[in-house]
Amino acid sequence: MDRVNFGDKLSVAPVAVGMMNLLEWGLDAKRLSERVKEYLELGLTTYDFADIYGNGGCEVLFGEMLRLEPSLRDKVEIITKGGIVYDKLRRPYFVSESYNLSKDYLISACEASLKRLGVESVELYLIHRPCPLMEPGEMADAMETLQKEGKVNNFGLSNFLPEQIAALKAYTDIPIVTNQIKMSVKCMDFLADGTQEDALRRKMPLMAYSPACGGELYRKNLSREDFEIVKVLREIQEELGAETIDEVLYAWLYRLPVKVIPVTGTGKKERVLRAVKALEYKMSREQWYDILRIARPGHVSAKYHDI
C-alpha cells in the first residue's frame, strides 16, 4: 500500500485503525499485540485514539500492550485527540460536558494521554472539536509548547470548518496536517461547507470517521431511503466486482479529489480489510454520481435560466 504524507514529517497508512471501541473487542494486552502484529504485516501502522474513548481506557490498554511488546512502539503511528471535557461520575459514557481549548487544558489533556499510553510523544495530536469560546492564540501557544517539549510531533484538527482552521492558522506557523471529519455516503456535509476545497487548497489529506456509516446500512429494518441506497450500492458492487457494499462505501470516498484516509471503527479484522481491498477499485464518475443522487437527492442540480 502507498503511504500518505501528512506534511513533510509524517507518513501514515492509507487506512487508519480506529480504536474508539477497543474495550468492546474482548482483547487483553497480549491478544491486542497479536492483532497489531497481524495488521502491521498488512501495512496497517496507524492507530487513532482520543482521550475520551473508553473514558481513557483505550489508551491505557494500548499502553499496556506497548509495555508488553516495547518493540512495537517504533512500528506504529499513534494519533490521539483532546479538548472534550466530560465528567464520568455525573454523565454516562461518552456524553460530553463541554469543550475546553485553553492552553492549560490542552497541555494537561495531552500529557494525560501520553501517561496512559506510556509514551514520551505521539506522532499526531488532534484538537477534537471546535469550541465557541476557543481563543486561537491560546490554542497556538499550547501547540507550540507541546512541540517544543517534544511531546507532539505533528498537529491536526477534528470537526473543524475552514473558517475555524483559518482563525487558528492566523496565530501559528505550525502546520495543520489533517482534519478528521465525519464522511460517508450518509454524511456529505463536507461537499457543501467548503471542507474539501479548503483541504485541496492546503494540500492537506482528510481523515474520515464513520466512513461505512456506522453499520447503519446493515440493519435488518432499513428505512425506505436506506433501502434505496443499498440497492444502488449492490448494483455498483457487482459492477466493480467487490465482495461487500462496505468496499463500495470506501471506494466512493477514495474517488474524491482530496486524499481521504478512512478511520475504521470495527474490531473485526475482515471488516478492516475491506477498507484496504477498496483501494484496488477505481470507481467511475457515473458510479460515483449514481450514489450521490440516491443518497443526497437534490444535490445535483441542472437549472437553466434565461440570460
C-alpha angles and dihedrals in degrees: 000000000000114000121234121230118228099194120309099308107046137052123185138187115272088243122045121209107231113218100189093113097035094124090058094057095080094235129140122202093273095050091043090055089052091051092049091050090053090051092047090056087057093048096257100139103145122091124188123209141158129202091244096053106114088351086289093315095113091060090045093054093047088049090053089052092052091051088051093047107023092173090069093068095078091046098059138061113223119208120184137165141215142179103087113109119208138168108217091190095057102032135047121254116302099004108130125219097200144312125268120189097165118134095249094047096048092048093048092045092052093047090050090053091050090052093050091047092045093228135123095224144000127229093228134015120192127199097230104216138354117256127213087225096046118134109205092207092059091046090052091049090053092050093049092048094049092047094046090051091051095242098118125035098188138010135218140161137236128213093358124146121223094258091052092050090050091051091055094044090056087069103043143037092207107118120248100218101186146000116217112210141159107272130169142114086278096046110049102151089120089069092061107030099062095252095124094046092047091051091049091050091051092042085234123150118228126226116218122210120193089020092161093049094257092283092296093133092058096060118123095229105047122186116244090256093051091046090058091047092052090048091058092042091055091050091053091043088061093046092051094042090237121160098221141015087246088071090052091051091054093043089055090058093044089056092065118105090237118075109254126197109194118217108216118217103195134098091209111102094208091057093048089053090056088069088053094046091052090064086076095060125087109204115207123235089247093053091047091052092045088062093043093052095050096040097044110024114201095023090108110062131185106181122159123205131191113251 
